[in-house]
mmCIF file of C-alpha atoms and ligand atoms in Angstrom:
data_model
loop_
_atom_site.group_PDB
_atom_site.id
_atom_site.type_symbol
_atom_site.label_atom_id
_atom_site.label_comp_id
_atom_site.label_asym_id
_atom_site.label_seq_id
_atom_site.Cartn_x
_atom_site.Cartn_y
_atom_site.Cartn_z
ATOM 1 C CA MET A 886 -136.421 -57.651 -3.431
ATOM 2 C CA ARG A 887 -138.839 -58.310 -6.236
ATOM 3 C CA ILE A 888 -138.355 -60.693 -9.170
ATOM 4 C CA LYS A 889 -137.212 -58.765 -12.238
ATOM 5 C CA ASP A 890 -137.005 -61.613 -14.712
ATOM 6 C CA THR A 891 -137.190 -65.409 -14.950
ATOM 7 C CA TYR A 892 -135.216 -67.607 -17.276
ATOM 8 C CA LEU A 893 -135.720 -71.243 -18.055
ATOM 9 C CA ILE A 894 -132.577 -72.596 -19.742
ATOM 10 C CA ARG A 895 -131.628 -75.961 -21.182
ATOM 11 C CA LEU A 896 -128.007 -76.563 -20.171
ATOM 12 C CA PRO A 897 -125.584 -78.186 -22.690
ATOM 13 C CA HIS A 898 -124.454 -81.790 -22.473
ATOM 14 C CA GLY A 899 -120.816 -82.002 -21.393
ATOM 15 C CA ALA A 900 -120.663 -78.541 -19.822
ATOM 16 C CA ASP A 901 -119.414 -77.860 -16.334
ATOM 17 C CA LEU A 902 -122.486 -77.038 -14.217
ATOM 18 C CA LEU A 903 -121.009 -74.240 -12.106
ATOM 19 C CA GLU A 904 -119.257 -72.608 -15.089
ATOM 20 C CA VAL A 905 -122.349 -72.710 -17.327
ATOM 21 C CA LEU A 906 -124.592 -71.250 -14.639
ATOM 22 C CA THR A 907 -122.074 -68.425 -14.075
ATOM 23 C CA GLU A 908 -121.818 -67.852 -17.850
ATOM 24 C CA GLN A 909 -125.585 -67.699 -18.229
ATOM 25 C CA CYS A 910 -125.863 -65.095 -15.456
ATOM 26 C CA ARG A 911 -123.097 -62.972 -16.987
ATOM 27 C CA LYS A 912 -124.550 -63.236 -20.488
ATOM 28 C CA ARG A 913 -127.954 -62.045 -19.209
ATOM 29 C CA GLY A 914 -126.542 -59.409 -16.868
ATOM 30 C CA VAL A 915 -127.946 -61.146 -13.771
ATOM 31 C CA ARG A 916 -126.098 -59.803 -10.758
ATOM 32 C CA VAL A 917 -128.494 -60.775 -7.998
ATOM 33 C CA GLY A 918 -130.922 -63.662 -7.878
ATOM 34 C CA PHE A 919 -131.468 -67.305 -7.158
ATOM 35 C CA LEU A 920 -131.553 -70.504 -9.148
ATOM 36 C CA SER A 921 -132.445 -74.147 -9.218
ATOM 37 C CA VAL A 922 -131.438 -76.968 -11.499
ATOM 38 C CA ILE A 923 -132.623 -80.518 -12.187
ATOM 39 C CA GLY A 924 -131.169 -83.041 -14.566
ATOM 40 C CA ALA A 925 -128.277 -85.441 -14.450
ATOM 41 C CA VAL A 926 -124.487 -85.337 -14.336
ATOM 42 C CA GLN A 927 -121.792 -87.673 -15.646
ATOM 43 C CA GLU A 928 -119.499 -86.940 -12.710
ATOM 44 C CA ALA A 929 -119.545 -84.443 -9.847
ATOM 45 C CA THR A 930 -117.348 -82.622 -7.362
ATOM 46 C CA ILE A 931 -119.014 -81.703 -4.122
ATOM 47 C CA GLY A 932 -117.506 -79.773 -1.241
ATOM 48 C CA TYR A 933 -117.785 -79.675 2.484
ATOM 49 C CA TYR A 934 -116.636 -76.681 4.512
ATOM 50 C CA ASP A 935 -114.451 -77.823 7.358
ATOM 51 C CA GLN A 936 -115.433 -75.351 10.062
ATOM 52 C CA LYS A 937 -112.424 -76.147 12.230
ATOM 53 C CA ASP A 938 -109.732 -75.925 9.539
ATOM 54 C CA ARG A 939 -111.674 -73.253 7.645
ATOM 55 C CA LEU A 940 -111.283 -74.761 4.216
ATOM 56 C CA TYR A 941 -113.315 -76.619 1.660
ATOM 57 C CA ARG A 942 -112.696 -80.319 1.314
ATOM 58 C CA SER A 943 -113.874 -81.852 -1.941
ATOM 59 C CA ARG A 944 -114.777 -85.324 -3.181
ATOM 60 C CA GLN A 945 -115.418 -86.535 -6.640
ATOM 61 C CA ILE A 946 -118.195 -88.942 -7.521
ATOM 62 C CA SER A 947 -118.135 -90.718 -10.887
ATOM 63 C CA GLY A 948 -120.809 -92.513 -12.757
ATOM 64 C CA GLY A 949 -124.143 -91.167 -13.858
ATOM 65 C CA LEU A 950 -126.086 -89.416 -11.131
ATOM 66 C CA GLU A 951 -129.464 -87.655 -11.018
ATOM 67 C CA ILE A 952 -129.576 -84.030 -9.883
ATOM 68 C CA THR A 953 -132.418 -84.482 -7.446
ATOM 69 C CA SER A 954 -131.997 -80.940 -6.228
ATOM 70 C CA CYS A 955 -129.650 -78.031 -6.854
ATOM 71 C CA MET A 956 -130.301 -74.590 -5.520
ATOM 72 C CA GLY A 957 -128.251 -71.521 -5.178
ATOM 73 C CA ASN A 958 -127.953 -67.755 -5.245
ATOM 74 C CA ILE A 959 -126.239 -65.157 -7.379
ATOM 75 C CA SER A 960 -124.292 -62.222 -5.946
ATOM 76 C CA LEU A 961 -121.030 -60.396 -6.431
ATOM 77 C CA LYS A 962 -117.540 -61.156 -5.174
ATOM 78 C CA ASP A 963 -114.760 -58.760 -6.087
ATOM 79 C CA GLY A 964 -117.204 -57.025 -8.430
ATOM 80 C CA THR A 965 -117.899 -60.103 -10.559
ATOM 81 C CA VAL A 966 -120.864 -62.489 -10.600
ATOM 82 C CA MET A 967 -120.523 -65.458 -8.328
ATOM 83 C CA VAL A 968 -122.870 -68.449 -8.196
ATOM 84 C CA HIS A 969 -123.080 -70.212 -4.872
ATOM 85 C CA ALA A 970 -124.997 -73.461 -5.142
ATOM 86 C CA HIS A 971 -125.571 -76.686 -3.219
ATOM 87 C CA ILE A 972 -126.430 -79.952 -4.917
ATOM 88 C CA LEU A 973 -128.053 -83.250 -4.038
ATOM 89 C CA LEU A 974 -127.343 -86.198 -6.329
ATOM 90 C CA SER A 975 -128.625 -89.761 -6.355
ATOM 91 C CA ASP A 976 -127.133 -92.925 -7.880
ATOM 92 C CA ALA A 977 -128.693 -96.005 -9.444
ATOM 93 C CA GLY A 978 -129.471 -97.457 -6.052
ATOM 94 C CA GLY A 979 -131.020 -94.238 -4.734
ATOM 95 C CA LYS A 980 -128.041 -93.398 -2.532
ATOM 96 C CA THR A 981 -127.669 -89.648 -2.187
ATOM 97 C CA TYR A 982 -124.674 -87.371 -2.006
ATOM 98 C CA GLY A 983 -124.888 -83.685 -1.218
ATOM 99 C CA GLY A 984 -122.789 -80.628 -0.631
ATOM 100 C CA HIS A 985 -121.374 -77.410 -2.000
ATOM 101 C CA LEU A 986 -121.279 -77.470 -5.837
ATOM 102 C CA MET A 987 -117.748 -77.413 -7.237
ATOM 103 C CA SER A 988 -116.013 -77.894 -10.565
ATOM 104 C CA PRO A 989 -115.669 -80.183 -12.335
ATOM 105 C CA THR A 990 -119.296 -81.302 -12.289
ATOM 106 C CA ILE A 991 -120.040 -82.452 -15.833
ATOM 107 C CA LEU A 992 -123.591 -82.318 -17.094
ATOM 108 C CA PHE A 993 -125.390 -85.118 -18.883
ATOM 109 C CA ALA A 994 -128.509 -82.957 -19.195
ATOM 110 C CA GLY A 995 -129.761 -80.023 -17.206
ATOM 111 C CA GLU A 996 -132.708 -77.621 -16.896
ATOM 112 C CA ALA A 997 -132.129 -74.452 -14.968
ATOM 113 C CA LEU A 998 -134.433 -71.848 -13.539
ATOM 114 C CA ILE A 999 -132.750 -68.490 -12.882
ATOM 115 C CA GLN A 1000 -134.678 -65.710 -11.224
ATOM 116 C CA GLU A 1001 -133.167 -62.267 -11.401
ATOM 117 C CA LEU A 1002 -134.009 -59.835 -8.610
ATOM 118 C CA GLU A 1003 -134.366 -56.077 -8.724
ATOM 119 C CA GLY A 1004 -132.217 -53.837 -6.579
ATOM 120 C CA GLU A 1005 -128.673 -53.496 -5.444
ATOM 121 C CA PRO A 1006 -126.563 -56.671 -5.852
ATOM 122 C CA LEU A 1007 -125.299 -58.336 -2.693
ATOM 123 C CA GLU A 1008 -121.531 -58.141 -2.331
ATOM 124 C CA ARG A 1009 -119.526 -60.900 -0.653
ATOM 125 C CA LYS A 1010 -116.782 -59.916 1.825
ATOM 126 C CA TYR A 1011 -114.418 -61.961 3.921
ATOM 127 C CA ASP A 1012 -115.939 -62.796 7.273
ATOM 128 C CA GLU A 1013 -113.437 -63.227 10.114
ATOM 129 C CA VAL A 1014 -115.799 -65.349 12.290
ATOM 130 C CA THR A 1015 -116.372 -68.117 9.696
ATOM 131 C CA GLY A 1016 -113.539 -67.690 7.223
ATOM 132 C CA LEU A 1017 -116.122 -67.462 4.453
ATOM 133 C CA PHE A 1018 -116.994 -64.756 1.971
ATOM 134 C CA LEU A 1019 -120.462 -63.756 3.144
ATOM 135 C CA TRP A 1020 -122.971 -61.043 2.240
ATOM 136 C CA ARG A 1021 -122.046 -57.778 3.897
ATOM 137 C CA ASN A 1022 -125.647 -56.849 4.515
ATOM 138 C CA GLY A 1023 -126.783 -60.331 5.494
HETATM 139 ZN ZN1 LIG B 1939 -121.780 -73.596 0.005
#
């Protein structure tokens, strides 16, 4: 797939990171692409997929944290845009926390890069082997 368009977006203070990324994609009509974010959060929720029990476990981290890395992709699930992103955060002492980005993760400040791709959107379907919603054509 080729890059169709690129957006650099300042994300609003106090917004939920996952929600605002999804909103930005919907607003711009981005149905397939990838993204990255740097900035800082006031608090975060990160998930871990328990492969044995086949469910996401989440943990909340409070206090200001740097977004040292956040990357993800954009595809469709049940016909609507879904952002799947992973995040790496660091605290004042440099300790890092990482995992699957979940809500609520409240921004202090954020700068996002969204790259829209040309072509047919990828559609997520339930996968019996993993219990996850994965790309059908992956
Ligand atoms: Zn994930």
